[in-house]
Short mmCIF file of C-alpha atoms in Angstrom, two decimals:
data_model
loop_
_atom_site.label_atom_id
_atom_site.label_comp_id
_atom_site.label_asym_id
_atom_site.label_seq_id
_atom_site.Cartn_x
_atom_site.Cartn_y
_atom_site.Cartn_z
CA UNK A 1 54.74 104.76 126.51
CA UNK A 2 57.37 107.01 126.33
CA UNK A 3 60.87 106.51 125.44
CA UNK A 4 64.22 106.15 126.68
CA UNK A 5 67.66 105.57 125.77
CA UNK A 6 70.88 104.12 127.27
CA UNK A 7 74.46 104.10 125.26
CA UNK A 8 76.13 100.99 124.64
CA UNK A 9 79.72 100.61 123.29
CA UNK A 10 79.70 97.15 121.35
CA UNK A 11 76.70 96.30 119.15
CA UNK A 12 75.77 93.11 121.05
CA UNK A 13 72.00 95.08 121.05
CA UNK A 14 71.53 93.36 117.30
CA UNK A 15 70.52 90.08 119.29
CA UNK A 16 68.10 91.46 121.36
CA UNK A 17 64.93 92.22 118.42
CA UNK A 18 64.15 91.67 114.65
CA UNK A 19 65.70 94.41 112.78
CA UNK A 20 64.22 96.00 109.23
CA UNK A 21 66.61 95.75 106.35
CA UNK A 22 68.28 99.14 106.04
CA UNK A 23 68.05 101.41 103.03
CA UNK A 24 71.46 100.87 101.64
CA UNK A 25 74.06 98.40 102.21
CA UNK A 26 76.35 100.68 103.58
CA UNK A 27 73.82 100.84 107.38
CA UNK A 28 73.79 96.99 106.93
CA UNK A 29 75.34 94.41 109.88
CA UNK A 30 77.66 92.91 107.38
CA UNK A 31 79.47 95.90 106.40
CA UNK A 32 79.66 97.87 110.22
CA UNK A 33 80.84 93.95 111.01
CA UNK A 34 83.61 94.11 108.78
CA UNK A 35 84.54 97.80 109.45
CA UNK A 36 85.05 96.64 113.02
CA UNK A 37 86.51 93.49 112.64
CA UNK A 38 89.39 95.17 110.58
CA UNK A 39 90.38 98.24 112.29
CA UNK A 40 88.71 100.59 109.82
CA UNK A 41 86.51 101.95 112.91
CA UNK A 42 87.60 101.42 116.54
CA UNK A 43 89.57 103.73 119.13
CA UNK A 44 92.38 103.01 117.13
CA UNK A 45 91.42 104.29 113.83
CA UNK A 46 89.96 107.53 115.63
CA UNK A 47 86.10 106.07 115.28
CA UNK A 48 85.20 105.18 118.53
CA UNK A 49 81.59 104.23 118.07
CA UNK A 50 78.79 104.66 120.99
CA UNK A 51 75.45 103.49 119.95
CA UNK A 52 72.54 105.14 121.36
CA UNK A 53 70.16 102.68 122.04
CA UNK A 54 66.69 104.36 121.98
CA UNK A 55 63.85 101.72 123.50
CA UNK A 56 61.15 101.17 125.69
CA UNK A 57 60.78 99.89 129.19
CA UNK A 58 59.27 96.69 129.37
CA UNK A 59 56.21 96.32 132.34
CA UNK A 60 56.66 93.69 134.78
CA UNK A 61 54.62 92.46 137.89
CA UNK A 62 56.24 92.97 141.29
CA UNK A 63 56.76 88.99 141.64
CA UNK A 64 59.32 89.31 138.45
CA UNK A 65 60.79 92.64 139.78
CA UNK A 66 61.53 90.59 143.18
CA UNK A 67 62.91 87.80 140.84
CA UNK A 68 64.99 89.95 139.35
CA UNK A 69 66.05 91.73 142.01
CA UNK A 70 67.06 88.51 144.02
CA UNK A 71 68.65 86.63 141.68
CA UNK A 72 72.31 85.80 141.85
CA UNK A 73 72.71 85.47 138.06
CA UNK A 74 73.96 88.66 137.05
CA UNK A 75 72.41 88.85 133.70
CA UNK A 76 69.45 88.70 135.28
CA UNK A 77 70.14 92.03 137.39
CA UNK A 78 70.80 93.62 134.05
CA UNK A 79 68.75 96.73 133.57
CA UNK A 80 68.78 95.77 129.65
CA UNK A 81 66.78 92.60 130.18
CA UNK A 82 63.99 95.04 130.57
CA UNK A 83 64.56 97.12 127.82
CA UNK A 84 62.63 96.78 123.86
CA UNK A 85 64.76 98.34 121.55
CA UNK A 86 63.27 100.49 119.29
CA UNK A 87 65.55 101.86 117.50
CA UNK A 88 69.56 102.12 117.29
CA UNK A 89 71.57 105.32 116.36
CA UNK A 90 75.49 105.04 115.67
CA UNK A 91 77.66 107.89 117.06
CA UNK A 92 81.89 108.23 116.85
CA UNK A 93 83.73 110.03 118.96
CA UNK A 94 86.42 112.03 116.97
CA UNK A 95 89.56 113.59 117.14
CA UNK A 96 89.63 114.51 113.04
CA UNK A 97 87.76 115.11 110.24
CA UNK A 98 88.90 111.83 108.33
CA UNK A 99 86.30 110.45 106.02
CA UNK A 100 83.00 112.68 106.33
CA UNK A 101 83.14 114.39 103.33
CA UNK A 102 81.16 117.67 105.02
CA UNK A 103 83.87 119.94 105.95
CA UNK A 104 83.79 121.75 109.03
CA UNK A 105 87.62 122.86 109.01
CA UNK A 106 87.13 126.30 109.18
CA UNK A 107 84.88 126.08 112.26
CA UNK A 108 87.86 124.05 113.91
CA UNK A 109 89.78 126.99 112.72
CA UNK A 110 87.70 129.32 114.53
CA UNK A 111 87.98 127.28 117.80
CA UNK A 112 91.70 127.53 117.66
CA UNK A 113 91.76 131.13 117.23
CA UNK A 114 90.14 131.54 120.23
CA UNK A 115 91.93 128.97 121.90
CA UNK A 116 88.96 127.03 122.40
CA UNK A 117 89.31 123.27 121.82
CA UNK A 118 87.19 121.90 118.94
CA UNK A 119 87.74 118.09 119.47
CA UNK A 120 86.92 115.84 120.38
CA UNK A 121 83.50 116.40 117.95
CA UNK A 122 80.53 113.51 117.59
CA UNK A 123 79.57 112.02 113.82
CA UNK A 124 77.22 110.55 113.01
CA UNK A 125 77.67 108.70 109.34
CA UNK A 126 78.29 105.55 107.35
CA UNK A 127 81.91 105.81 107.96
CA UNK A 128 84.12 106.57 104.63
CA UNK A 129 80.73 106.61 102.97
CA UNK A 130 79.33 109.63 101.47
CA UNK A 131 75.98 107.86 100.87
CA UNK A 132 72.91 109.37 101.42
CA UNK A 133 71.10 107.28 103.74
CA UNK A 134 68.95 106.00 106.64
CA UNK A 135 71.12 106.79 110.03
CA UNK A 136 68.84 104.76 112.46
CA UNK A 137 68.59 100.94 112.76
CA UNK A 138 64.93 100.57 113.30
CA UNK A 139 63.08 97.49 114.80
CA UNK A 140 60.79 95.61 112.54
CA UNK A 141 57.59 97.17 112.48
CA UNK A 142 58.75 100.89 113.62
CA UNK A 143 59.31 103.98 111.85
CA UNK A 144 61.15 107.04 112.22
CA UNK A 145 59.40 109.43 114.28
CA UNK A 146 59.75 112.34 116.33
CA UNK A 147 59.62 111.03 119.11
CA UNK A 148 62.82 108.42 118.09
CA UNK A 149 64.95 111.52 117.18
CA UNK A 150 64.54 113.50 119.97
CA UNK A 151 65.66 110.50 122.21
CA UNK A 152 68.69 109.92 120.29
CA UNK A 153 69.29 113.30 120.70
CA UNK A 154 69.22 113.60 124.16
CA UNK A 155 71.62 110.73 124.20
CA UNK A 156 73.84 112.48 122.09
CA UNK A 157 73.57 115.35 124.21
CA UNK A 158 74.74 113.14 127.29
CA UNK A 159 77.58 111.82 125.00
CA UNK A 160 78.75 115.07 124.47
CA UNK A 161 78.56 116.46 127.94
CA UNK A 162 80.81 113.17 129.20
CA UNK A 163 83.57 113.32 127.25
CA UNK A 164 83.51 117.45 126.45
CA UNK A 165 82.19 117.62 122.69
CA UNK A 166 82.38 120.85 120.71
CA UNK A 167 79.39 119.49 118.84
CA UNK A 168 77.85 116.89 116.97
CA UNK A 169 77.45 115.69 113.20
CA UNK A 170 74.94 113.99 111.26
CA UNK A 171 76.20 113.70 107.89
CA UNK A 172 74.29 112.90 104.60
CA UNK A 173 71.09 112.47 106.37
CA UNK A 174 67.45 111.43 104.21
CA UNK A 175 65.26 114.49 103.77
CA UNK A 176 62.93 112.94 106.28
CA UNK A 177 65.51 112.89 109.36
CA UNK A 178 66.43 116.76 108.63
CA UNK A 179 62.97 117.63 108.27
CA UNK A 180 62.36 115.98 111.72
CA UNK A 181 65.37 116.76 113.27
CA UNK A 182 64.93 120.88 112.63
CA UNK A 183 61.37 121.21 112.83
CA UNK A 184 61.38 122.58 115.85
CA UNK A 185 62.84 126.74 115.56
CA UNK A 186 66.02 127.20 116.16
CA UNK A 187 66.84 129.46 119.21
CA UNK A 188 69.75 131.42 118.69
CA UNK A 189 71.26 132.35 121.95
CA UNK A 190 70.85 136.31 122.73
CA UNK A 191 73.77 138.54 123.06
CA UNK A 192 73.48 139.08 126.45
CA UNK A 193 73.50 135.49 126.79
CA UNK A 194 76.73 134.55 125.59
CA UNK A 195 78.25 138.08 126.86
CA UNK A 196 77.27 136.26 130.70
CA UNK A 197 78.81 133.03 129.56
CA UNK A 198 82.19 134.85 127.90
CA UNK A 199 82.48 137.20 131.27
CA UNK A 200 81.28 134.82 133.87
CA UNK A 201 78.78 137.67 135.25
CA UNK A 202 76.10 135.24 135.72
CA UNK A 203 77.83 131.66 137.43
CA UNK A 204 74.88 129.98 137.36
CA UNK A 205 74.07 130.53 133.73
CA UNK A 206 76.47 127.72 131.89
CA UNK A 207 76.39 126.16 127.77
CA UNK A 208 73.83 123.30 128.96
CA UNK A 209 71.13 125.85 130.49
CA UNK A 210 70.99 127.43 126.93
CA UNK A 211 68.73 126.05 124.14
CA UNK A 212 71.44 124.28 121.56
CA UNK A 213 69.72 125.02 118.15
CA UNK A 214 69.97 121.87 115.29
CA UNK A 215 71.22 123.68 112.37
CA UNK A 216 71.24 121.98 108.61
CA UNK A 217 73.82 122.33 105.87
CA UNK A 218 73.13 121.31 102.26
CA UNK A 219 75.00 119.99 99.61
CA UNK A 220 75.01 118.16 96.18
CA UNK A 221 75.80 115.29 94.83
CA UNK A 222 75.21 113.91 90.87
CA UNK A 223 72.57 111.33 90.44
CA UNK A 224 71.91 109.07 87.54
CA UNK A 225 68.60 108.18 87.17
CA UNK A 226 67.57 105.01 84.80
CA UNK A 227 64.58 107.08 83.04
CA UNK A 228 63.78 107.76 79.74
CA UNK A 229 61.43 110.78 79.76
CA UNK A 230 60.12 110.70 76.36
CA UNK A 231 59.28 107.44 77.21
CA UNK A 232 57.27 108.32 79.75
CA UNK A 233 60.03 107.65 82.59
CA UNK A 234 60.03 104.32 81.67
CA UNK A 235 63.65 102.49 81.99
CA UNK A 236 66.19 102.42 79.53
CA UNK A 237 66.70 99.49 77.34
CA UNK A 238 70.65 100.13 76.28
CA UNK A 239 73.17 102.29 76.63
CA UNK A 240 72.51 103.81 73.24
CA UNK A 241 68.85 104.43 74.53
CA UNK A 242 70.19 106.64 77.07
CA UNK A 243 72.70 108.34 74.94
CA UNK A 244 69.92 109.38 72.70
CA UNK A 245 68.47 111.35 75.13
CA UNK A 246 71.34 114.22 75.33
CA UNK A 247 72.12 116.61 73.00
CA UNK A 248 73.85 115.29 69.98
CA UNK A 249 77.10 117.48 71.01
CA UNK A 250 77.38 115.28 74.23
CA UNK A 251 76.58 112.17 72.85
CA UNK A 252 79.18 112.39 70.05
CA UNK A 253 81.76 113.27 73.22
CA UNK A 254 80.92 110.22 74.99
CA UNK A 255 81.27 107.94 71.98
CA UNK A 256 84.58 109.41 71.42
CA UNK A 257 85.86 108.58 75.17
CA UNK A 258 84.34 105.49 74.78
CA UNK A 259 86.33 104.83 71.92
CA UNK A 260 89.58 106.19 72.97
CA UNK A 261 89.82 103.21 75.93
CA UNK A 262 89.24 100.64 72.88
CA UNK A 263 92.06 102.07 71.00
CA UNK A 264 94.33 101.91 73.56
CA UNK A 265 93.72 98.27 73.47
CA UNK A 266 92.09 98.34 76.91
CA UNK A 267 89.14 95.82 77.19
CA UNK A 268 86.17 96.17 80.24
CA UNK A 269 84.86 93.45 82.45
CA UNK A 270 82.35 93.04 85.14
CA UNK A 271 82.13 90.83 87.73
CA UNK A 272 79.28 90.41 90.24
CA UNK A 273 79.38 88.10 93.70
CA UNK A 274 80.87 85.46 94.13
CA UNK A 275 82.15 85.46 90.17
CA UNK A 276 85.35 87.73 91.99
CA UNK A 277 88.13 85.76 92.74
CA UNK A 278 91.07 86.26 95.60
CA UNK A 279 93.06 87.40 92.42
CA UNK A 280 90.52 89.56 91.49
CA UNK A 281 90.33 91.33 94.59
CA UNK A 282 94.29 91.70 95.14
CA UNK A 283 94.41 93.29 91.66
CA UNK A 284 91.50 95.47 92.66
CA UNK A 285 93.50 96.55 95.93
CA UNK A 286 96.74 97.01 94.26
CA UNK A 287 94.76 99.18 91.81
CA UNK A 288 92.95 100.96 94.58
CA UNK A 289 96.36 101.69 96.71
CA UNK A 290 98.54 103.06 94.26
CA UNK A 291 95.26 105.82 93.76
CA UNK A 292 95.93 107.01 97.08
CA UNK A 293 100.13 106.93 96.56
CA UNK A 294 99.93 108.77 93.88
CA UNK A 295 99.43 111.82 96.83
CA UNK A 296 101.07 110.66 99.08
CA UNK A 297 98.33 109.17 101.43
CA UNK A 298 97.54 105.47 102.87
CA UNK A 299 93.77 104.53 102.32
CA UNK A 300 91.14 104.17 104.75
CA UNK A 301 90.70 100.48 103.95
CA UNK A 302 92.84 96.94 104.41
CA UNK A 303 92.80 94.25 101.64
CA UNK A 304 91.19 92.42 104.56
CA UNK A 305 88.03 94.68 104.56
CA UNK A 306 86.96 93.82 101.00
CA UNK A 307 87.65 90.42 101.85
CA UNK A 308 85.21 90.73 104.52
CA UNK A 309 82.82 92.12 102.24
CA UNK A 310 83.37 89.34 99.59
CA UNK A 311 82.52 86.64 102.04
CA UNK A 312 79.46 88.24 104.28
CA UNK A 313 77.55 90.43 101.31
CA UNK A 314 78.67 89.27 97.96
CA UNK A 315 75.23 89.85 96.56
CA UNK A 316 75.79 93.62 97.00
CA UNK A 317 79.41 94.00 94.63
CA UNK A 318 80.05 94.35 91.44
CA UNK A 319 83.77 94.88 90.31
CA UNK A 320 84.17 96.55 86.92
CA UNK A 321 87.79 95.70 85.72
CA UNK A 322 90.50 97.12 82.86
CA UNK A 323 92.50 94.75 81.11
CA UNK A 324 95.32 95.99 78.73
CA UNK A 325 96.62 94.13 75.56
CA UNK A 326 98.45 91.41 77.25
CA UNK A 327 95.99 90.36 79.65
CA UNK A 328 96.64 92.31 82.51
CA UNK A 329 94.67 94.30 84.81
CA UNK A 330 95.22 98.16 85.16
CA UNK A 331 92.11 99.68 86.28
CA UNK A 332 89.77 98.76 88.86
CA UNK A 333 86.49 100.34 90.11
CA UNK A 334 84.00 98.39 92.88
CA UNK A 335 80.56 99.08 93.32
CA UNK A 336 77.51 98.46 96.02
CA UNK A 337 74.54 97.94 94.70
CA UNK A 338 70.75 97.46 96.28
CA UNK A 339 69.17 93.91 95.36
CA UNK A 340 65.88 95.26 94.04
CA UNK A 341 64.29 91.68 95.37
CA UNK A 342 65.05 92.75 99.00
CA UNK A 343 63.48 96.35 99.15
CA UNK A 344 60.26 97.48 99.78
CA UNK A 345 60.20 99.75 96.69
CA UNK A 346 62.41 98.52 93.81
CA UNK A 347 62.13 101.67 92.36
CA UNK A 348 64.94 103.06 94.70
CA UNK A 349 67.20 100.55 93.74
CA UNK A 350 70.37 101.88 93.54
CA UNK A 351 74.05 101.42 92.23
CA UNK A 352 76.67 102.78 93.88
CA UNK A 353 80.32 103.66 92.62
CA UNK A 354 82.89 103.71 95.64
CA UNK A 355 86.56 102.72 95.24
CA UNK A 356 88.53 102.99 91.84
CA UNK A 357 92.04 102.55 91.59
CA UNK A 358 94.47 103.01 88.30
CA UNK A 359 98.31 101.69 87.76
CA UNK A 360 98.93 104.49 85.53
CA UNK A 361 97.47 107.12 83.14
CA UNK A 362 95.38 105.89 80.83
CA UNK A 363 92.90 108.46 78.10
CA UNK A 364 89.38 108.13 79.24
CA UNK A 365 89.63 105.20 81.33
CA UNK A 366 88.23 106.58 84.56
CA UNK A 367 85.03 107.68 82.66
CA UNK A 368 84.84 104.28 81.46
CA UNK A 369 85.65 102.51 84.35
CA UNK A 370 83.47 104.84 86.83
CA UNK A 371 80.63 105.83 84.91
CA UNK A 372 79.81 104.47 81.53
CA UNK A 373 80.38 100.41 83.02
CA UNK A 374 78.20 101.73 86.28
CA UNK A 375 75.50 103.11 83.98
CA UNK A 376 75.50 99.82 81.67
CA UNK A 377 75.11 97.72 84.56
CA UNK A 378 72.20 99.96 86.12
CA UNK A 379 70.63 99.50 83.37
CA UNK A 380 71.16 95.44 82.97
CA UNK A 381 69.90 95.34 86.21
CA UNK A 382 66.87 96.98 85.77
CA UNK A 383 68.61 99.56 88.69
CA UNK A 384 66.74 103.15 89.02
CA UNK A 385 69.67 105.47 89.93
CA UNK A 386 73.43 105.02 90.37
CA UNK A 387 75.31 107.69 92.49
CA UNK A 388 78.86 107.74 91.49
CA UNK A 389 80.32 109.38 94.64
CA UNK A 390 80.46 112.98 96.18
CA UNK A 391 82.30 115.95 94.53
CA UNK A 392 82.81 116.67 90.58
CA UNK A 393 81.37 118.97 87.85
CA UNK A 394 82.56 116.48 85.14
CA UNK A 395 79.74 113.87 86.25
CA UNK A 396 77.20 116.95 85.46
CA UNK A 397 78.02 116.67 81.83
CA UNK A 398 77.28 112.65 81.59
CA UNK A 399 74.12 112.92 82.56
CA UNK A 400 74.31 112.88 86.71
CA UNK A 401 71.80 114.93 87.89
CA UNK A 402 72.52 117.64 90.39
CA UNK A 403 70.38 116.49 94.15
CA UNK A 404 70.49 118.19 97.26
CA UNK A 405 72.01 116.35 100.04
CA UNK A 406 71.57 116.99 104.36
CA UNK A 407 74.00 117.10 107.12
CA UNK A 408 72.59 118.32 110.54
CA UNK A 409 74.67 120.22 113.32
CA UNK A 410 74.37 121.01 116.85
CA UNK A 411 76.70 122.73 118.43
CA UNK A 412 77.19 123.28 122.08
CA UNK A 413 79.33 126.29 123.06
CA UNK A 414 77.09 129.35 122.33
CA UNK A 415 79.68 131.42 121.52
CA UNK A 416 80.11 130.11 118.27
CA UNK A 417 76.21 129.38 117.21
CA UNK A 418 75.36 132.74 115.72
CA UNK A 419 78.34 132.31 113.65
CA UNK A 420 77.50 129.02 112.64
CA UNK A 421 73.93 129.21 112.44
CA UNK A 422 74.62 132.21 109.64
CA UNK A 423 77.41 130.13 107.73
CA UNK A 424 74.61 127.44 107.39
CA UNK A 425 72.15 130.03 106.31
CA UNK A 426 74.12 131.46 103.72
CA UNK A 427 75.78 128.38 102.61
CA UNK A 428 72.06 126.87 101.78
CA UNK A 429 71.21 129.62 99.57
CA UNK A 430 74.85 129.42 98.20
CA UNK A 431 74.22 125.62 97.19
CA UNK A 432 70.29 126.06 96.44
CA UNK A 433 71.80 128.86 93.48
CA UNK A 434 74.68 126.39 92.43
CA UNK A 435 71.84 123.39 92.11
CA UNK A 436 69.98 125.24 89.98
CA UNK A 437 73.52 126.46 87.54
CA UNK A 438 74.48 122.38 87.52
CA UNK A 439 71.15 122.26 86.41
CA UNK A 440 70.69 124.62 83.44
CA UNK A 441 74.10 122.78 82.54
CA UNK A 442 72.88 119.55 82.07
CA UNK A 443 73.01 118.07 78.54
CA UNK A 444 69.78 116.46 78.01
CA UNK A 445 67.90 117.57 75.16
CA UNK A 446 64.43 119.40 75.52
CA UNK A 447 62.34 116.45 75.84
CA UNK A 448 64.50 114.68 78.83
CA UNK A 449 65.06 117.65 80.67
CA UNK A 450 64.03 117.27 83.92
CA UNK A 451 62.54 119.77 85.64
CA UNK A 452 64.22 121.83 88.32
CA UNK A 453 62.72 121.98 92.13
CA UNK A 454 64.86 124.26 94.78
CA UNK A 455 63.06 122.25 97.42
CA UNK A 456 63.49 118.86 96.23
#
């Protein structure tokens, strides 16, 4: 049977089937519930989310259709009543770049030097999340197919047309979506093609007549991965038992940092759950705000989100915390985390390090705070891998490995494809060269080196 999909602007569709537990918390109800509930996405915040509901159509006899159709109860006219959801992909309509963390500014540049308009644009993401991750909601007993991504992508397609998108965004996408998503070969449009289009020689030749190409960036990120090589990959036991696995240079550096935060009379805590308090998580925000004041800038997220998060997913946080000498807190740095328990594979459990926030300047602390309490408690937890966030070499050198990350594109004014479609080219050899340089870099001594894959 094939499929179809219709776009819905509320996400009243969770009611309607059994839903698989996502792969992170970040695609989870609980969080997108508490995004929503407090501003963070909405028309307001410049997220306005349409969810492209892919599904099937549901057979019924011609004595229900005649039901249906007769009725006076208007929930029974609805079309939806017939539909069995499949599978649910979240799109925002933007007028910014706010929050993505794959930077397309200089294509808006382009636009505007051609006087072109650029936005609105379609995302596709885990808002303020630079996560790599599952982008579909999929229906127990489903998986992601083909066939699922080319219907969401049609739907996407009639998004765009509607409300006059330059293009659309699919940020920090699994392997398997991109894979999917650009097997088929891209078509560049020909010369002559957009020539008719930029001249108006041809009227009935228009942007939605040509084949729109899905073009892939990549990127990298710094993974920690709970492994001890010489150990045959098994798990670490301690801290020390990772540290013993670097070079002696870089273990003696990390000792030192480690150190430096003790002598300033700074002592770490973590917290997990429902173990934070309301005090905890003001000092946490206070923490977290002043990071963003500190240049000038508001952040993303209320007090009242993490609140939101404390009471619907507590089983997901972990707040590391910085005391000074008389008791009081400085430093704060929160963390997701995957409950090994509810995953298919445990061995993909992972910790992840989101929102820090500092009263001041303190020697070493953020490496503490960020890092070295993250890796401790990946390793308490029995955890496999811990990503610490997007961005930054100085992760390389405490033992993050460098991964490749996904974002697809498809953008629909021809014009600026070949353009594009060579920037993405270029850029993936650009990354797949500075992936393999982070990697040479690393500092883990011969035996838990791990070995280097440009595909992987």
């Amino acid at each position: 049977m094939s499929l179809q999909y219709a776009l819905v602007g509320d996400m009243s569709w969770q009611k309607r089937a059994e839903w698989q537990t996502p792969d992170t918390p970040f695609m989870s109800f609980a969080f997108w519930q508490a995004l929503s509930d407090t501003g963070a996405i909405g028309e307001q915040a410049g997220w306005l989310p349409i969810f492209v509901l892919v599904y099937r159509q549901n057979e019924v006899d011609a004595d229900t259709d005649a039901a249906i159709d007769n009725s006076s109860n208007s929930d029974n006219k609805d079309d939806t009543a017939l539909m069995q959801p499949v599978a649910v992909m979240p799109v925002f309509v933007k007028g910014h770049h706010q929050g993505e963390f794959v930077f397309d500014h200089s294509w808006a540049e382009a636009y505007a030097r051609y006087g072109i308009d650029y936005y609105p644009r379609l995302v596709t993401s885990a808002p303020y999340t630079p996560v790599t991750g599952e982008r579909f909601w999929l229906v127990q007993g489903e998986s992601l197919s083909d066939n699922i991504i080319q219907t969401a992508i049609a739907g996407v397609d009639d998004i765009a047309q509607q409300v006059g998108a330059s293009g659309w965004h699919g940020l920090f996408v699994t392997p398997k979506l991109a894979k999917l998503a650009t097997a088929e070969t891209a078509i560049i449009p020909s010369t002559d093609e957009i020539d008719n289009i930029i001249q108006g020689r041809n009227a009935g030749l228009d942007k939605a007549s040509l084949n729109t190409p899905m073009l892939e960036r990549q990127g990298c990120q710094f993974l920690w991965q709970n492994k001890n090589l010489t150990e045959g990959e098994q798990p670490f036991t301690d801290f020390d038992d990772f540290l013993m696995t670097l070079k002696a240079k870089k273990r003696k550096t990390i000792r030192a940092e480690r150190r430096k935060v003790a002598e300033q009379g700074i002592i770490c805590y973590r917290k997990c759950g429902d173990d934070i308090t309301d005090a905890d998580w003001k000092a946490f925000y206070h923490c977290y705000v002043m990071t963003y004041a500190v240049r000038g800038q508001q952040p993303y997220l209320s007090i009242d989100f993490f609140m939101a998060l404390a009471q619907s997913m507590p089983e997901h946080l972990f707040l590391a915390q910085a005391f000074d000498s008389n008791g009081e807190i400085i430093a704060s740095s929160l963390f997701l985390y995957d409950v090994p328990e509810s995953k298919d594979e445990s061995s993909t459990a992972t910790l992840y390090g989101r929102y820090w926030g500092a009263l001041g300047e303190y020697d070493s602390l953020h490496f503490e705070l960020c890092y070295y309490q993250g890796i401790e408690f990946a390793i308490e937890q029995g955890l496999t891998y811990f990503d610490p966030g997007t961005q930054g070499e100085h992760k390389l050198i405490r033992g993050f490995i460098p991964t490749k990350t996904h974002s697809l594109h498809r953008i629909y004014d021809p014009r600026f494809v070949p353009a594009i479609a060579n920037f993405c080219s270029e850029d993936r050899m650009r990354m797949a060269q500075y992936r393999q340089q982070a990697h040479e870099a690393l500092p883990f001594n011969v035996d838990n080196m791990p070995d280097f894959d440009v595909n992987a």
